[in-house]
CSV table of C-alpha atoms and ligand atoms in Angstrom, one decimal:
chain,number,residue,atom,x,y,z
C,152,UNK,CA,7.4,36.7,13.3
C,153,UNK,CA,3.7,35.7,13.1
C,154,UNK,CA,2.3,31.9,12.1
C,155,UNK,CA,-0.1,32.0,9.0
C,156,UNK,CA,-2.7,28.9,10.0
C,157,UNK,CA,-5.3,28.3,7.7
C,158,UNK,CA,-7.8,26.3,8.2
C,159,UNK,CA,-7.7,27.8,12.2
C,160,UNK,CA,-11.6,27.7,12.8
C,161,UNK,CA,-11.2,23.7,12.4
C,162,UNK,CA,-10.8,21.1,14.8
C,163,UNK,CA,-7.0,20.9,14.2
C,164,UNK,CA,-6.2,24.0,13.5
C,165,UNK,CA,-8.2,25.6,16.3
C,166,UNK,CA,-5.6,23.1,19.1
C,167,UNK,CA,-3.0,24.6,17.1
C,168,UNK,CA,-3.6,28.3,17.1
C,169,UNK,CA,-4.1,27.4,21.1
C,170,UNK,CA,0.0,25.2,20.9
C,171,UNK,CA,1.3,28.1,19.2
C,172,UNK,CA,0.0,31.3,21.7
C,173,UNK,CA,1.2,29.1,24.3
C,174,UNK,CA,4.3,29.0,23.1
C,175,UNK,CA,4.6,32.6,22.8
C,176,UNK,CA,4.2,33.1,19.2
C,177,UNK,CA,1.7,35.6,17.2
C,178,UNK,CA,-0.6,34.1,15.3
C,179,UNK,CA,-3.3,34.6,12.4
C,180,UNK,CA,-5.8,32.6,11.9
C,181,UNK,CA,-7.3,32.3,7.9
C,182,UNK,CA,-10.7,30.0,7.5
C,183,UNK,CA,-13.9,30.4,5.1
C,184,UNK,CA,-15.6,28.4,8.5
C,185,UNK,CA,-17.0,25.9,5.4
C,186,UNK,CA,-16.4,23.4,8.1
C,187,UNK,CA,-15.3,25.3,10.9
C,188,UNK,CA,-16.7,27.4,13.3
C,189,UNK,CA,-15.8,31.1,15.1
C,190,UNK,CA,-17.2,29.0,18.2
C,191,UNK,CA,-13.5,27.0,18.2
C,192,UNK,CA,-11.8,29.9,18.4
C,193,UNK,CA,-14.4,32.0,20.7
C,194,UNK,CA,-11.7,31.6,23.8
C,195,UNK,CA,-8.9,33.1,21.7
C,196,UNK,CA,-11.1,35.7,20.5
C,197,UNK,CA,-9.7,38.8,22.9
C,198,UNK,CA,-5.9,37.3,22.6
C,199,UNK,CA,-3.4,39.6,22.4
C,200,UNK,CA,-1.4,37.8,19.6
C,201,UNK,CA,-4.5,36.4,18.3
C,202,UNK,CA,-5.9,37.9,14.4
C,203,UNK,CA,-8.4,35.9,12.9
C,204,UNK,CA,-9.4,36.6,9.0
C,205,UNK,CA,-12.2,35.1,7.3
C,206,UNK,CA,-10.9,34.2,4.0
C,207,UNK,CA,-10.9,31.5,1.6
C,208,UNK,CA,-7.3,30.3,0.2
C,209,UNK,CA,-8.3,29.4,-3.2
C,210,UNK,CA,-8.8,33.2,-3.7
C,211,UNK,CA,-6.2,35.7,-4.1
C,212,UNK,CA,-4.4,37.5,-0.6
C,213,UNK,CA,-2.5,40.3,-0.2
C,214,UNK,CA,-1.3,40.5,3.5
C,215,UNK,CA,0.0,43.3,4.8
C,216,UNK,CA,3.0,42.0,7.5
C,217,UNK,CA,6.0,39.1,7.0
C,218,UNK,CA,4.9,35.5,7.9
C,219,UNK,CA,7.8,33.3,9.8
C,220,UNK,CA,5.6,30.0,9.6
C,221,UNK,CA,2.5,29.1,7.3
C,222,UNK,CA,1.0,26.2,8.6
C,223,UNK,CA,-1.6,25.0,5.9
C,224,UNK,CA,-5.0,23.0,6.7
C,225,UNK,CA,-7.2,24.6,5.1
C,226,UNK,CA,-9.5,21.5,3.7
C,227,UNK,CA,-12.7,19.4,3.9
C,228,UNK,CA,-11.7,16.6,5.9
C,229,UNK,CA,-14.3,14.5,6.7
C,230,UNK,CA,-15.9,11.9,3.5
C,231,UNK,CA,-19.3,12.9,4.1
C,232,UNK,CA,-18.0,17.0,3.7
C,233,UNK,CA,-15.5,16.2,1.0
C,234,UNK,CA,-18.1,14.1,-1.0
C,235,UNK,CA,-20.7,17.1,-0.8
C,236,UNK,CA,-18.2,19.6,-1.9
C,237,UNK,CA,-15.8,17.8,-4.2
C,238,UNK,CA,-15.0,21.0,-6.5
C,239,UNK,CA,-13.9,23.0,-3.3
C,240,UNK,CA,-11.7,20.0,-2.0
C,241,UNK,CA,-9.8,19.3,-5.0
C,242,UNK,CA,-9.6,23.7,-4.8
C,243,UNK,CA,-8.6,24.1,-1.4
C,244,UNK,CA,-5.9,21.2,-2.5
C,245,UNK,CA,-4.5,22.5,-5.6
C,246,UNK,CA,-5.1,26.1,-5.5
C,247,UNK,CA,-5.3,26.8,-1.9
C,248,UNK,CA,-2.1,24.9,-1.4
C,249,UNK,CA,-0.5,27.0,-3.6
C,250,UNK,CA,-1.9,30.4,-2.4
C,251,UNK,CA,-0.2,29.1,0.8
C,252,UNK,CA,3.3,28.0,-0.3
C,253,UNK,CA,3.3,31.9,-2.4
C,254,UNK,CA,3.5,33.7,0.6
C,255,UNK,CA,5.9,31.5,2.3
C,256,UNK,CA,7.8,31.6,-1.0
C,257,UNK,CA,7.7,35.5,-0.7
C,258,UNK,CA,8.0,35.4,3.4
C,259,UNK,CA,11.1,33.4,3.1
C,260,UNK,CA,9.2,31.7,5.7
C,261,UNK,CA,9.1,28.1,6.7
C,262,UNK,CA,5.7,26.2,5.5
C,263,UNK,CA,4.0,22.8,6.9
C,264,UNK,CA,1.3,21.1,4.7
C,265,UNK,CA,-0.9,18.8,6.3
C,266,UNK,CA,-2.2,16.0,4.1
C,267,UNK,CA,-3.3,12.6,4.6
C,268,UNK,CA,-3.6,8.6,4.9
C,269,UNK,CA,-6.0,9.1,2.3
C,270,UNK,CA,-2.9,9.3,-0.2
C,271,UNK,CA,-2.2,5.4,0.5
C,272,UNK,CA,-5.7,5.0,-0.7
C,273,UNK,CA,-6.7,1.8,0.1
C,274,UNK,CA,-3.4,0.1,0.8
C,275,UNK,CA,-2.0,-3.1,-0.3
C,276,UNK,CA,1.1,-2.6,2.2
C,277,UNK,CA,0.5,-2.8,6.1
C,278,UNK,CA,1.1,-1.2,8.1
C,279,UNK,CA,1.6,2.1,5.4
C,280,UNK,CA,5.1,3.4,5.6
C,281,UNK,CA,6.1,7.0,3.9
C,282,UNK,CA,7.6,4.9,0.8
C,283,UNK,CA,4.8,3.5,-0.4
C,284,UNK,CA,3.6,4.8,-3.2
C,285,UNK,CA,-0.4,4.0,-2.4
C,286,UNK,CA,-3.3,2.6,-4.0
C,287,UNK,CA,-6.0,4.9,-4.9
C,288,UNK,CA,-8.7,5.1,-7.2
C,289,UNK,CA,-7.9,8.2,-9.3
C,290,UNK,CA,-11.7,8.8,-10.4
C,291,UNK,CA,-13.8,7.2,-7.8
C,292,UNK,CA,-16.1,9.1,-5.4
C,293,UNK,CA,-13.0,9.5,-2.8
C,294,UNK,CA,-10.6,10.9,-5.5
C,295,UNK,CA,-11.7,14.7,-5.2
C,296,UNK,CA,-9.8,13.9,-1.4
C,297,UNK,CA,-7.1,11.6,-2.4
C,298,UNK,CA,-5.4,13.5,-5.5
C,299,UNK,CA,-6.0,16.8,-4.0
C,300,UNK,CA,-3.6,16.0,-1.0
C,301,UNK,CA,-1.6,14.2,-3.6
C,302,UNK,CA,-1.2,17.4,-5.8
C,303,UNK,CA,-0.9,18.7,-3.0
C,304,UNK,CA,2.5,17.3,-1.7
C,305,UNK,CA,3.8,17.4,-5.3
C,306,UNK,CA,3.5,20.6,-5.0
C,307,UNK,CA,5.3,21.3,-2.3
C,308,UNK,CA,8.1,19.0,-3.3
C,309,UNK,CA,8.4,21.2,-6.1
C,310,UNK,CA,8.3,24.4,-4.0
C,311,UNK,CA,11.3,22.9,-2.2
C,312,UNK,CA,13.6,21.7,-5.1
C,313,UNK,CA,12.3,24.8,-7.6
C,314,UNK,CA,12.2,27.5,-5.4
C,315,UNK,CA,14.0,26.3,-2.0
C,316,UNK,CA,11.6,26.4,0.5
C,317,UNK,CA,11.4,25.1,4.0
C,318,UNK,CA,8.7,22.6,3.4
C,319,UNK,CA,7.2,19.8,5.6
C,320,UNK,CA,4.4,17.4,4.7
C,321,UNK,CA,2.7,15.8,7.3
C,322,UNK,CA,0.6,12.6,6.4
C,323,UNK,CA,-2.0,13.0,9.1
C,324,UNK,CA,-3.9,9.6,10.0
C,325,UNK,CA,-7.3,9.8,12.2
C,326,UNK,CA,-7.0,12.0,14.7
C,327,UNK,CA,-10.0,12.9,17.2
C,328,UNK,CA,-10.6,14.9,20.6
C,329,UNK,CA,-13.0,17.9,21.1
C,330,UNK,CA,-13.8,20.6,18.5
C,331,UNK,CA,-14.7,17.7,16.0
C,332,UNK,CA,-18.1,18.9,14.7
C,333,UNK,CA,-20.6,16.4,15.7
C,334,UNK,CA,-22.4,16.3,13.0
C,335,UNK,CA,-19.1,15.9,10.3
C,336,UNK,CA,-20.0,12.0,9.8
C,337,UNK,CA,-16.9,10.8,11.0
C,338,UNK,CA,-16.6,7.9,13.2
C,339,UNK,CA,-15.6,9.0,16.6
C,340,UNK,CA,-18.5,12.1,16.8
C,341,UNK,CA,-20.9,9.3,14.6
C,342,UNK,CA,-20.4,6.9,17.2
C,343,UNK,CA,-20.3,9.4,20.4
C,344,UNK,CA,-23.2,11.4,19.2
C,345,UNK,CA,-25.7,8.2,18.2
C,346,UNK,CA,-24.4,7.2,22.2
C,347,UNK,CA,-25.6,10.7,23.8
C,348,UNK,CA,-28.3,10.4,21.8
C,349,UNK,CA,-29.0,6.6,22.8
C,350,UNK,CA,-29.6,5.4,19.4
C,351,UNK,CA,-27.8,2.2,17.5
C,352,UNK,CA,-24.2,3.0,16.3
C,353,UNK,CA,-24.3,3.0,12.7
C,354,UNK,CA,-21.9,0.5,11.1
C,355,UNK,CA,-20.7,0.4,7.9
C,356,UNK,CA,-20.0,-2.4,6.0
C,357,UNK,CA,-19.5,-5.8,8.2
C,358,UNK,CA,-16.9,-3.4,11.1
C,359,UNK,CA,-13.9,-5.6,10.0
C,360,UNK,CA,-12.5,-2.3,8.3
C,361,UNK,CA,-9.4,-1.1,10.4
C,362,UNK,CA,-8.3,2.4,11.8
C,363,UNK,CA,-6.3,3.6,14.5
C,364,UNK,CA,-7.0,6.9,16.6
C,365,UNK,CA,-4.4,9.7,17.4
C,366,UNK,CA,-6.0,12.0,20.3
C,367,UNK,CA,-5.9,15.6,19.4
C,368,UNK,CA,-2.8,16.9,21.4
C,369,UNK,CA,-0.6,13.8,20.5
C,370,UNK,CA,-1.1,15.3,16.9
C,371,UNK,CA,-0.5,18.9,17.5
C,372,UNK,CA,2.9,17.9,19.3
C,373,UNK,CA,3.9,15.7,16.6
C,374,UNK,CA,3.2,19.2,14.0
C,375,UNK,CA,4.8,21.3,15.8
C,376,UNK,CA,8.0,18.7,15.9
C,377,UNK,CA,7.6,18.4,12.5
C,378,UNK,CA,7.8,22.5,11.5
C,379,UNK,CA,11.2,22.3,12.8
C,380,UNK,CA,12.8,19.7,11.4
C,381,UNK,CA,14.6,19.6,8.0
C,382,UNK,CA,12.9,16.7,6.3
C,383,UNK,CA,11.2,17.7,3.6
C,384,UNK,CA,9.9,14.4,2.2
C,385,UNK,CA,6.0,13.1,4.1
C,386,UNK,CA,6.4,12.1,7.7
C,387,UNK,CA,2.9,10.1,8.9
C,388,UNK,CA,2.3,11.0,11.9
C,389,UNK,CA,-0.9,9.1,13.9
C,390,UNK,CA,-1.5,6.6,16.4
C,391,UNK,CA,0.0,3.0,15.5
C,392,UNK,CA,-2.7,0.9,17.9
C,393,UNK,CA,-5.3,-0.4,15.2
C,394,UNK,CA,-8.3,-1.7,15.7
C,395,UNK,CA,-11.7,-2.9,13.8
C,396,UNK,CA,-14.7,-0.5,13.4
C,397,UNK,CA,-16.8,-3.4,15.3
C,398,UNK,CA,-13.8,-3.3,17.9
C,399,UNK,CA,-14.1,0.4,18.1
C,400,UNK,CA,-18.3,0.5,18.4
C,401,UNK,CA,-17.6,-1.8,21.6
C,402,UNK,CA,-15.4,0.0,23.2
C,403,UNK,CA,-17.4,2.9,22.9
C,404,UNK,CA,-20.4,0.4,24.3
C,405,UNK,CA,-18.4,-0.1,27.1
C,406,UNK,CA,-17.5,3.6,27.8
C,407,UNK,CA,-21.2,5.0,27.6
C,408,UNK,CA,-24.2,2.2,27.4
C,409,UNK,CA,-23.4,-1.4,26.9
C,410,UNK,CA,-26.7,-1.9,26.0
C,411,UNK,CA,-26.6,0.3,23.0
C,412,UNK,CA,-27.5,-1.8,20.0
C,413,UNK,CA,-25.9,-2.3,16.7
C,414,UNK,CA,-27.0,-1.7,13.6
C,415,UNK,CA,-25.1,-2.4,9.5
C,416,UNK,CA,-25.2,-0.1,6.9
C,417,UNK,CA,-23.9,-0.7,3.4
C,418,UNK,CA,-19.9,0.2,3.0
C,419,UNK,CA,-19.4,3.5,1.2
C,420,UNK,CA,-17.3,2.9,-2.1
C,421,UNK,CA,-13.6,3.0,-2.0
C,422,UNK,CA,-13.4,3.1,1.8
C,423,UNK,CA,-10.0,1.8,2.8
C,424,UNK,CA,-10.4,-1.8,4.3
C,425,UNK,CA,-7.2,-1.5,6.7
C,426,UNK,CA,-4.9,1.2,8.0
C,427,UNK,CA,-2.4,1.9,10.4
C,428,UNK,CA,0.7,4.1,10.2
C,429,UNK,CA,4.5,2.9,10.3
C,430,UNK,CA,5.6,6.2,12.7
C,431,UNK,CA,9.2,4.8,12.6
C,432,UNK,CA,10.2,8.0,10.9
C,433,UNK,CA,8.6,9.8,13.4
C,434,UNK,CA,10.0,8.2,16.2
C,435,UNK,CA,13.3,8.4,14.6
C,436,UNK,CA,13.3,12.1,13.2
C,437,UNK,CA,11.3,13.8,15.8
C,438,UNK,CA,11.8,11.8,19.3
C,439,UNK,CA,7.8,11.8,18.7
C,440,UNK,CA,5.1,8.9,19.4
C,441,UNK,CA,1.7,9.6,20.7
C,442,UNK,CA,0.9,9.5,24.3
C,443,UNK,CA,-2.6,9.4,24.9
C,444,UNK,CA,-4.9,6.2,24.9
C,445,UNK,CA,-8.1,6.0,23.3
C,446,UNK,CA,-10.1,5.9,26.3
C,447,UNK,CA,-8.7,9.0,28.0
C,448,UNK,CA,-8.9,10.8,25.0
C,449,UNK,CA,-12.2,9.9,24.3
C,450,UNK,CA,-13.7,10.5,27.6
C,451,UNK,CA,-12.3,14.2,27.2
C,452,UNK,CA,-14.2,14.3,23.7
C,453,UNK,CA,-17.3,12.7,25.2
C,454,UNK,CA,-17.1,15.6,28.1
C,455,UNK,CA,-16.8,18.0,25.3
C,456,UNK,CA,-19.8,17.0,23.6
C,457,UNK,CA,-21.7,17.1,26.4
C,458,UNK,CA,-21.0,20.2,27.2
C,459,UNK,CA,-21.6,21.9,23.9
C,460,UNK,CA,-24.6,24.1,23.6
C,461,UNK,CA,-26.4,23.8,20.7
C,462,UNK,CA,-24.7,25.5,17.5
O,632,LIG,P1,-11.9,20.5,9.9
O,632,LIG,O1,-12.9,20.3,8.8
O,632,LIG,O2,-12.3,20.5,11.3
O,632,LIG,O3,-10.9,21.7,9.6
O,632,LIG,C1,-10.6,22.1,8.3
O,632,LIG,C2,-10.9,23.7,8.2
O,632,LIG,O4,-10.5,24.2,6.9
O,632,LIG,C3,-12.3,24.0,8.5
O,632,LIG,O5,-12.4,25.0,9.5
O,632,LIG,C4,-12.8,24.6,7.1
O,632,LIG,O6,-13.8,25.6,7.3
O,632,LIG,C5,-11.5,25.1,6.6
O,632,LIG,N1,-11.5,25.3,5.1
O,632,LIG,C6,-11.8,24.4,4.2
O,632,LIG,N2,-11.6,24.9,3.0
O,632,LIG,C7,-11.2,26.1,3.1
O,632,LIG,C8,-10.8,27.2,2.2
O,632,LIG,N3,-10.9,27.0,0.9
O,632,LIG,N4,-10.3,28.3,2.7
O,632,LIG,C9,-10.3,28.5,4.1
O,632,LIG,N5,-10.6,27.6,5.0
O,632,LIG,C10,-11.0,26.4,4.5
O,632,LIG,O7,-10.8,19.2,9.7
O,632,LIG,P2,-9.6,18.8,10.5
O,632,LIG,O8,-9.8,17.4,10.9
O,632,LIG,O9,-9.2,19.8,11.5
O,632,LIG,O10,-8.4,18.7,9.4
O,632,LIG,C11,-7.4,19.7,9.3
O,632,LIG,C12,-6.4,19.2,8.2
O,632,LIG,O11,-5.8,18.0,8.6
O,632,LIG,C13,-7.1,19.1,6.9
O,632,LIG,O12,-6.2,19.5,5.9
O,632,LIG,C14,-7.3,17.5,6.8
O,632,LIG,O13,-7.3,17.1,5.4
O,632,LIG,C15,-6.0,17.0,7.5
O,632,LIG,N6,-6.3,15.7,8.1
O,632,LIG,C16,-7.1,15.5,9.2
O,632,LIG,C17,-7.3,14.2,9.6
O,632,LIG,C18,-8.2,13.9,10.8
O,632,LIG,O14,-8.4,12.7,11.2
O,632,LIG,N7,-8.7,14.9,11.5
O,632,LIG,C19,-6.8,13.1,9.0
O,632,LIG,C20,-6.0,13.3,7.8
O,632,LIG,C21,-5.7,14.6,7.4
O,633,LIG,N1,-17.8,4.5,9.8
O,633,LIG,C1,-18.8,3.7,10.3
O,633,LIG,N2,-19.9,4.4,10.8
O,633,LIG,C2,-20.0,5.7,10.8
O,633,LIG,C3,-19.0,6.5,10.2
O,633,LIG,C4,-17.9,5.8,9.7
O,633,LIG,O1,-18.7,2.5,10.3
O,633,LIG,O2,-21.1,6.2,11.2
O,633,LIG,C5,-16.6,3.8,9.3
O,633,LIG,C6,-16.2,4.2,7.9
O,633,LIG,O3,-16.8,3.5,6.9
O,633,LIG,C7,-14.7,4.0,7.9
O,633,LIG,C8,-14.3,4.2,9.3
O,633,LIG,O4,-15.5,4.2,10.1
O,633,LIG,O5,-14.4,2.6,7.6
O,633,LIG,C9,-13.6,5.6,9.6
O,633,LIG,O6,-14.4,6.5,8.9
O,633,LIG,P1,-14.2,8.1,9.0
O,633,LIG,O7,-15.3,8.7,8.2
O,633,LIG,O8,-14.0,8.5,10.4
O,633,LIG,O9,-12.8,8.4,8.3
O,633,LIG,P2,-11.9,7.7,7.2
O,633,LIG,O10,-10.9,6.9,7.9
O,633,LIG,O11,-12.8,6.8,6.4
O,633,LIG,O12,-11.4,8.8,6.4
């Protein structure tokens, strides 16, 4: 039976449409290309088991054909987009989540939600394991992210216990690797772009802030792992090796120009001061752990960006 993935035209989504053709499945893609682009999906575009539908999930969809897997992740994703469009966010959360979980409700298909670190907020436990219940500022700037992925797994817990549906919830931490738009003001296409470009990498706050990076296919395995099991609570699923934004801005000195200068920028509000995932659950539950290290994956995303022709 055909996959549902919304949010295909993404970077994410776009490696997973790719995972599941490889594996021999059918598969339509669903995105309103706020974020995305057809360009990530240009190579799939003549695929035999390959249907793409522009579409926005908050709105109503009747769908001719019976779905076997929705995979939903459909979302702005980066702070800069998700603090432009705050009303479509906390939409594409609550509503669009929703729309998605229907038609697996009516498929009697199987349904994976991606949502987010963000849900820890900024954390007061470290690293964040799936119990913790999370810090986050319920009405500052970041909130239109944070609750909608909250509301978001709520409802899906209730979709399992009212209705019985095959849920999973993946807590996604960074991830990177080509198809990131370079422009999205996230870190790794910040830094790799103000380095192609030769210009200062642009810090913010004092770079003692923490993250850890999951390459692109690490993440897509670990989904895929997830859709099949039977655990319905969140699994996180990301990259364990932390590091400091100032760490981070010198390894990618290292990789492209060590000359390339510095430069500090004020902190945006509510930005998490340290994060890295517990993935014991994933280890245990889904034999899964990433594979990739930073610097391979990030000389595949620098090769990427080089070779992107202007949008
Ligand atoms: P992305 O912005 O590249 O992809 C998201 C896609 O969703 C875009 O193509 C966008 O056009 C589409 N979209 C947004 N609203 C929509 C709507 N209402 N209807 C249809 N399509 C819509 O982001 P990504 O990094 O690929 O993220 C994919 C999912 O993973 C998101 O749900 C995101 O919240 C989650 N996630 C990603 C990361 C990460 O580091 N990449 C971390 C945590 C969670
Ligand atoms: N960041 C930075 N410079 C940039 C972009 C981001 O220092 O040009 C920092 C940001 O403040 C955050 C970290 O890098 O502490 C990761 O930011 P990103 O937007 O990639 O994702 P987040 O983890 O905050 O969702």
């Amino acid at each position: 039976m055909e996959h549902l993935v919304s949010g295909a035209a993404g970077f994410i989504g776009s490696h997973l449409c790719e995972r599941l053709l490889a594996d021999g499945h059918s598969v339509l893609g669903l995105d309103n290309l706020i974020t995305g682009s057809r360009r990530n999906l240009a190579h799939l575009a003549n695929h035999s088991r390959f249907r793409f539908m522009e579409h926005d999930v908050t709105q109503p969809l009747e769908l001719a054909g019976r779905f076997g897997q929705v995979w939903h992740l459909a979302s702005l994703a980066s702070p800069k987009e998700y603090l432009a469009h705050p009303i479509e966010t906390l939409e594409s959360g609550s509503t669009g989540t929703r729309n998605m979980l229907e038609i697996a409700r009516r498929d009697e298909a199987r349904v994976l939600v991606t949502s987010t670190s963000e849900c820890y907020g900024d954390p007061l436990q470290h690293p964040q394991v799936e119990t913790y219940w999370g810090n986050v500022n319920p009405v500052g700037v970041r909130s239109c992210y944070d609750e909608s992925k909250r509301y978001a797994e709520a409802m899906t817990m209730a979709y399992h216990r009212y209705y019985g549906v095959r849920t999973n919830i993946a807590r996604i931490f960074n991830t990177f690797g080509p198809r990131m738009a370079l422009k999205d003001g996230r870190v790794v296409p910040a830094f790799l772009d103000q380095a192609l470009q030769g210009q200062p990498l642009t810090i913010f706050g004092d770079g003692t802030q923490t993250r850890s990076f999951c390459y692109v296919s690490d993440m897509v395995d670990g989904l895929v792992r997830l859709a099949s099991s039977e655990e319905r609570l969140p699994v996180n699923l990301g990259n364990p090796v932390e590091l400091t934004i100032l760490e981070f801005a010198e390894r990618i000195r290292r990789l492209m120009d060590a000359e390339l200068p510095i430069v500090f920028e004020p902190l945006p509000q509510d930005d998490p001061q340290k994060r890295r995932p517990d993935i014991t659950k994933a280890k245990r539950l889904l034999g899964w752990e990433p594979k990739v290290n930073l610097e391979d994956g990030l000389r595949e995303t620098v090769e990427y960006f080089r070779a992107l022709a202007p949008a």
